Amino acid sequence: MLKRICGILSGIIVLALAVLAGLLIIPKLMGYEEMAVLTGSMEPKYPVGTLIFVKEADPNTLEVGDVITYHLDSNTVVTHRIVEIDKEGQTVTTKGDANNANDGNPVPYSEIVGKEHFKIPYLGYVSMNIKTPKGILAVCVVLIAMILLTFLPEIFSPEEEEALKTNEEKKKMILITGNRMGIKRNKR
């Protein structure tokens, strides 16, 4: 019984890890960049923690209403919606959905990382936290749980098997002793 429970639990964990890895790795292999939403400027459609998948796009194909990611400076990227396009100046004006005003400066085409193609709400929390000390601890806990679930049945199974054998032997002894004493069993 313990073996079955541990097998089911470890199967669930492996399946969850495989799905999570697939969601994080497959889009990268397909050329998408992952961007985690860190602020509420794009709520309610993009809540904090949403993982946005961005792919490079020709700036000339962008339209008003498209959600793009761009470099604000060398260390900061922003994902906001295009509200205006200046083809002559080769810039776009953006605005966060939850913001009342447009962003301060127009974004040059050269600073655009790409256009949002799809999103997975709350998966960004995993992406953001996996590299932190707490994230590393969580990964270690999952790995330890997997190891325990694999070996736990082996630790406890010899005792269980011995207990089952002992019970079977007791039943046989009762039957043998009962038969010697002239007690007949009813056959049904």
Tab-separated table of C-alpha atoms in Angstrom:
chain	number	residue	atom	x	y	z
A	1	MET	CA	0.000	0.000	0.000
A	2	LEU	CA	2.793	2.411	0.917
A	3	LYS	CA	4.565	1.562	-2.317
A	4	ARG	CA	1.449	2.412	-4.319
A	5	ILE	CA	0.888	5.741	-2.509
A	6	CYS	CA	4.528	6.789	-2.930
A	7	GLY	CA	4.412	5.783	-6.587
A	8	ILE	CA	1.310	7.870	-7.206
A	9	LEU	CA	2.747	10.904	-5.376
A	10	SER	CA	6.084	10.729	-7.178
A	11	GLY	CA	4.232	10.298	-10.486
A	12	ILE	CA	2.223	13.447	-9.805
A	13	ILE	CA	5.375	15.390	-8.933
A	14	VAL	CA	7.196	14.162	-12.055
A	15	LEU	CA	4.203	15.063	-14.233
A	16	ALA	CA	3.959	18.540	-12.675
A	17	LEU	CA	7.688	19.122	-13.159
A	18	ALA	CA	7.517	17.912	-16.774
A	19	VAL	CA	4.605	20.249	-17.541
A	20	LEU	CA	6.368	23.162	-15.842
A	21	ALA	CA	9.615	22.462	-17.701
A	22	GLY	CA	7.709	22.182	-20.972
A	23	LEU	CA	5.965	25.506	-20.395
A	24	LEU	CA	9.281	27.207	-19.669
A	25	ILE	CA	11.578	25.475	-22.178
A	26	ILE	CA	9.538	24.743	-25.323
A	27	PRO	CA	8.696	28.395	-26.062
A	28	LYS	CA	12.402	29.291	-25.732
A	29	LEU	CA	13.236	26.608	-28.283
A	30	MET	CA	10.650	28.168	-30.581
A	31	GLY	CA	12.354	31.580	-30.391
A	32	TYR	CA	10.218	33.271	-27.737
A	33	GLU	CA	11.643	35.358	-24.929
A	34	GLU	CA	9.973	35.121	-21.531
A	35	MET	CA	9.080	38.279	-19.661
A	36	ALA	CA	7.566	38.194	-16.179
A	37	VAL	CA	5.168	41.004	-15.288
A	38	LEU	CA	6.554	42.710	-12.172
A	39	THR	CA	4.117	45.598	-11.718
A	40	GLY	CA	0.396	46.221	-12.008
A	41	SER	CA	0.661	48.653	-14.928
A	42	MET	CA	-0.912	46.145	-17.348
A	43	GLU	CA	-3.698	44.859	-15.085
A	44	PRO	CA	-6.292	43.407	-15.291
A	45	LYS	CA	-5.360	41.557	-18.506
A	46	TYR	CA	-1.770	40.973	-17.381
A	47	PRO	CA	-1.712	40.586	-13.579
A	48	VAL	CA	1.545	40.672	-11.650
A	49	GLY	CA	3.273	37.315	-12.070
A	50	THR	CA	2.046	36.683	-15.606
A	51	LEU	CA	4.658	35.202	-17.926
A	52	ILE	CA	4.525	36.910	-21.320
A	53	PHE	CA	6.090	35.257	-24.358
A	54	VAL	CA	7.557	37.802	-26.741
A	55	LYS	CA	8.919	37.223	-30.229
A	56	GLU	CA	10.931	39.625	-32.335
A	57	ALA	CA	8.756	41.586	-34.753
A	58	ASP	CA	9.439	43.973	-37.588
A	59	PRO	CA	8.522	47.396	-36.149
A	60	ASN	CA	6.868	48.320	-39.459
A	61	THR	CA	4.276	45.553	-38.919
A	62	LEU	CA	3.273	46.722	-35.444
A	63	GLU	CA	-0.164	48.257	-34.963
A	64	VAL	CA	-1.879	50.406	-32.365
A	65	GLY	CA	-3.175	48.049	-29.676
A	66	ASP	CA	-0.264	45.592	-29.920
A	67	VAL	CA	1.503	44.768	-26.660
A	68	ILE	CA	5.260	45.118	-27.006
A	69	THR	CA	8.314	44.741	-24.823
A	70	TYR	CA	11.048	47.351	-25.125
A	71	HIS	CA	14.261	48.460	-23.436
A	72	LEU	CA	13.704	51.438	-21.155
A	73	ASP	CA	17.425	51.435	-20.350
A	74	SER	CA	20.216	48.851	-20.367
A	75	ASN	CA	18.849	47.061	-17.276
A	76	THR	CA	15.090	47.525	-17.612
A	77	VAL	CA	12.530	46.161	-20.029
A	78	VAL	CA	8.901	47.267	-20.086
A	79	THR	CA	5.849	45.578	-21.575
A	80	HIS	CA	3.122	48.077	-22.525
A	81	ARG	CA	0.505	48.594	-25.214
A	82	ILE	CA	1.104	50.745	-28.323
A	83	VAL	CA	-1.231	53.743	-28.409
A	84	GLU	CA	0.405	55.713	-31.207
A	85	ILE	CA	2.872	55.036	-34.035
A	86	ASP	CA	5.120	57.642	-35.677
A	87	LYS	CA	6.394	55.942	-38.834
A	88	GLU	CA	8.439	58.995	-39.897
A	89	GLY	CA	10.167	59.323	-36.529
A	90	GLN	CA	10.327	55.517	-36.229
A	91	THR	CA	8.941	55.577	-32.702
A	92	VAL	CA	5.911	54.237	-30.864
A	93	THR	CA	4.113	55.713	-27.886
A	94	THR	CA	3.087	53.206	-25.247
A	95	LYS	CA	0.864	53.110	-22.199
A	96	GLY	CA	0.234	50.624	-19.435
A	97	ASP	CA	-3.389	49.418	-19.477
A	98	ALA	CA	-3.845	50.435	-15.836
A	99	ASN	CA	-2.096	53.802	-16.242
A	100	ASN	CA	-3.989	57.060	-16.796
A	101	ALA	CA	-1.374	58.648	-19.056
A	102	ASN	CA	0.898	57.605	-21.880
A	103	ASP	CA	4.492	56.696	-21.071
A	104	GLY	CA	6.818	59.694	-20.930
A	105	ASN	CA	9.024	59.227	-23.967
A	106	PRO	CA	8.324	57.639	-27.337
A	107	VAL	CA	10.102	54.314	-27.857
A	108	PRO	CA	12.500	54.143	-30.820
A	109	TYR	CA	12.077	51.116	-33.076
A	110	SER	CA	15.636	50.073	-32.183
A	111	GLU	CA	14.646	49.557	-28.521
A	112	ILE	CA	11.726	47.219	-29.249
A	113	VAL	CA	12.467	43.651	-28.122
A	114	GLY	CA	9.362	42.146	-29.653
A	115	LYS	CA	5.609	41.682	-29.686
A	116	GLU	CA	3.633	39.651	-27.142
A	117	HIS	CA	2.231	36.462	-28.676
A	118	PHE	CA	0.769	34.663	-25.654
A	119	LYS	CA	0.817	34.675	-21.874
A	120	ILE	CA	0.424	32.306	-18.938
A	121	PRO	CA	-0.937	33.960	-15.803
A	122	TYR	CA	1.086	33.512	-12.607
A	123	LEU	CA	3.797	31.333	-14.185
A	124	GLY	CA	6.050	34.377	-13.989
A	125	TYR	CA	6.299	33.868	-10.229
A	126	VAL	CA	8.101	30.582	-10.883
A	127	SER	CA	10.348	32.184	-13.481
A	128	MET	CA	11.145	35.129	-11.180
A	129	ASN	CA	11.732	33.136	-8.008
A	130	ILE	CA	13.528	30.018	-9.224
A	131	LYS	CA	16.899	31.796	-9.047
A	132	THR	CA	16.402	33.244	-5.558
A	133	PRO	CA	17.503	31.486	-2.357
A	134	LYS	CA	13.864	30.571	-1.612
A	135	GLY	CA	13.455	29.191	-5.141
A	136	ILE	CA	16.593	27.098	-4.841
A	137	LEU	CA	15.348	25.834	-1.465
A	138	ALA	CA	11.996	24.897	-3.041
A	139	VAL	CA	13.765	22.940	-5.794
A	140	CYS	CA	15.862	21.128	-3.166
A	141	VAL	CA	12.739	20.271	-1.151
A	142	VAL	CA	11.060	18.830	-4.254
A	143	LEU	CA	14.156	16.773	-5.073
A	144	ILE	CA	14.379	15.463	-1.503
A	145	ALA	CA	10.674	14.591	-1.612
A	146	MET	CA	11.239	12.672	-4.856
A	147	ILE	CA	14.140	10.738	-3.308
A	148	LEU	CA	12.126	9.954	-0.174
A	149	LEU	CA	9.112	8.843	-2.193
A	150	THR	CA	11.355	6.549	-4.202
A	151	PHE	CA	13.129	4.908	-1.264
A	152	LEU	CA	10.500	5.096	1.481
A	153	PRO	CA	8.670	1.957	0.314
A	154	GLU	CA	11.961	0.049	0.273
A	155	ILE	CA	12.704	1.071	3.841
A	156	PHE	CA	9.323	-0.042	5.159
A	157	SER	CA	8.450	-2.892	2.819
A	158	PRO	CA	10.563	-5.679	4.449
A	159	GLU	CA	8.710	-5.187	7.733
A	160	GLU	CA	5.358	-5.188	5.961
A	161	GLU	CA	6.246	-8.351	4.052
A	162	GLU	CA	7.433	-10.027	7.266
A	163	ALA	CA	4.204	-9.061	9.018
A	164	LEU	CA	2.166	-10.499	6.132
A	165	LYS	CA	4.183	-13.734	6.186
A	166	THR	CA	3.735	-14.019	9.954
A	167	ASN	CA	-0.034	-13.542	9.633
A	168	GLU	CA	-0.221	-16.143	6.865
A	169	GLU	CA	1.823	-18.596	8.931
A	170	LYS	CA	-0.471	-18.041	11.932
A	171	LYS	CA	-3.520	-18.779	9.794
A	172	LYS	CA	-1.908	-21.970	8.478
A	173	MET	CA	-1.007	-23.062	12.014
A	174	ILE	CA	-4.577	-22.540	13.189
A	175	LEU	CA	-5.888	-24.578	10.275
A	176	ILE	CA	-3.372	-27.365	10.829
A	177	THR	CA	-3.949	-27.411	14.588
A	178	GLY	CA	-7.708	-27.313	14.113
A	179	ASN	CA	-7.594	-30.234	11.687
A	180	ARG	CA	-5.499	-32.323	14.097
A	181	MET	CA	-7.998	-31.695	16.850
A	182	GLY	CA	-10.759	-33.094	14.699
A	183	ILE	CA	-12.381	-29.778	13.916
A	184	LYS	CA	-13.904	-29.833	10.484
A	185	ARG	CA	-14.295	-26.764	8.381
A	186	ASN	CA	-17.485	-26.095	6.598
A	187	LYS	CA	-16.951	-26.046	2.868
A	188	ARG	CA	-19.006	-23.410	1.166
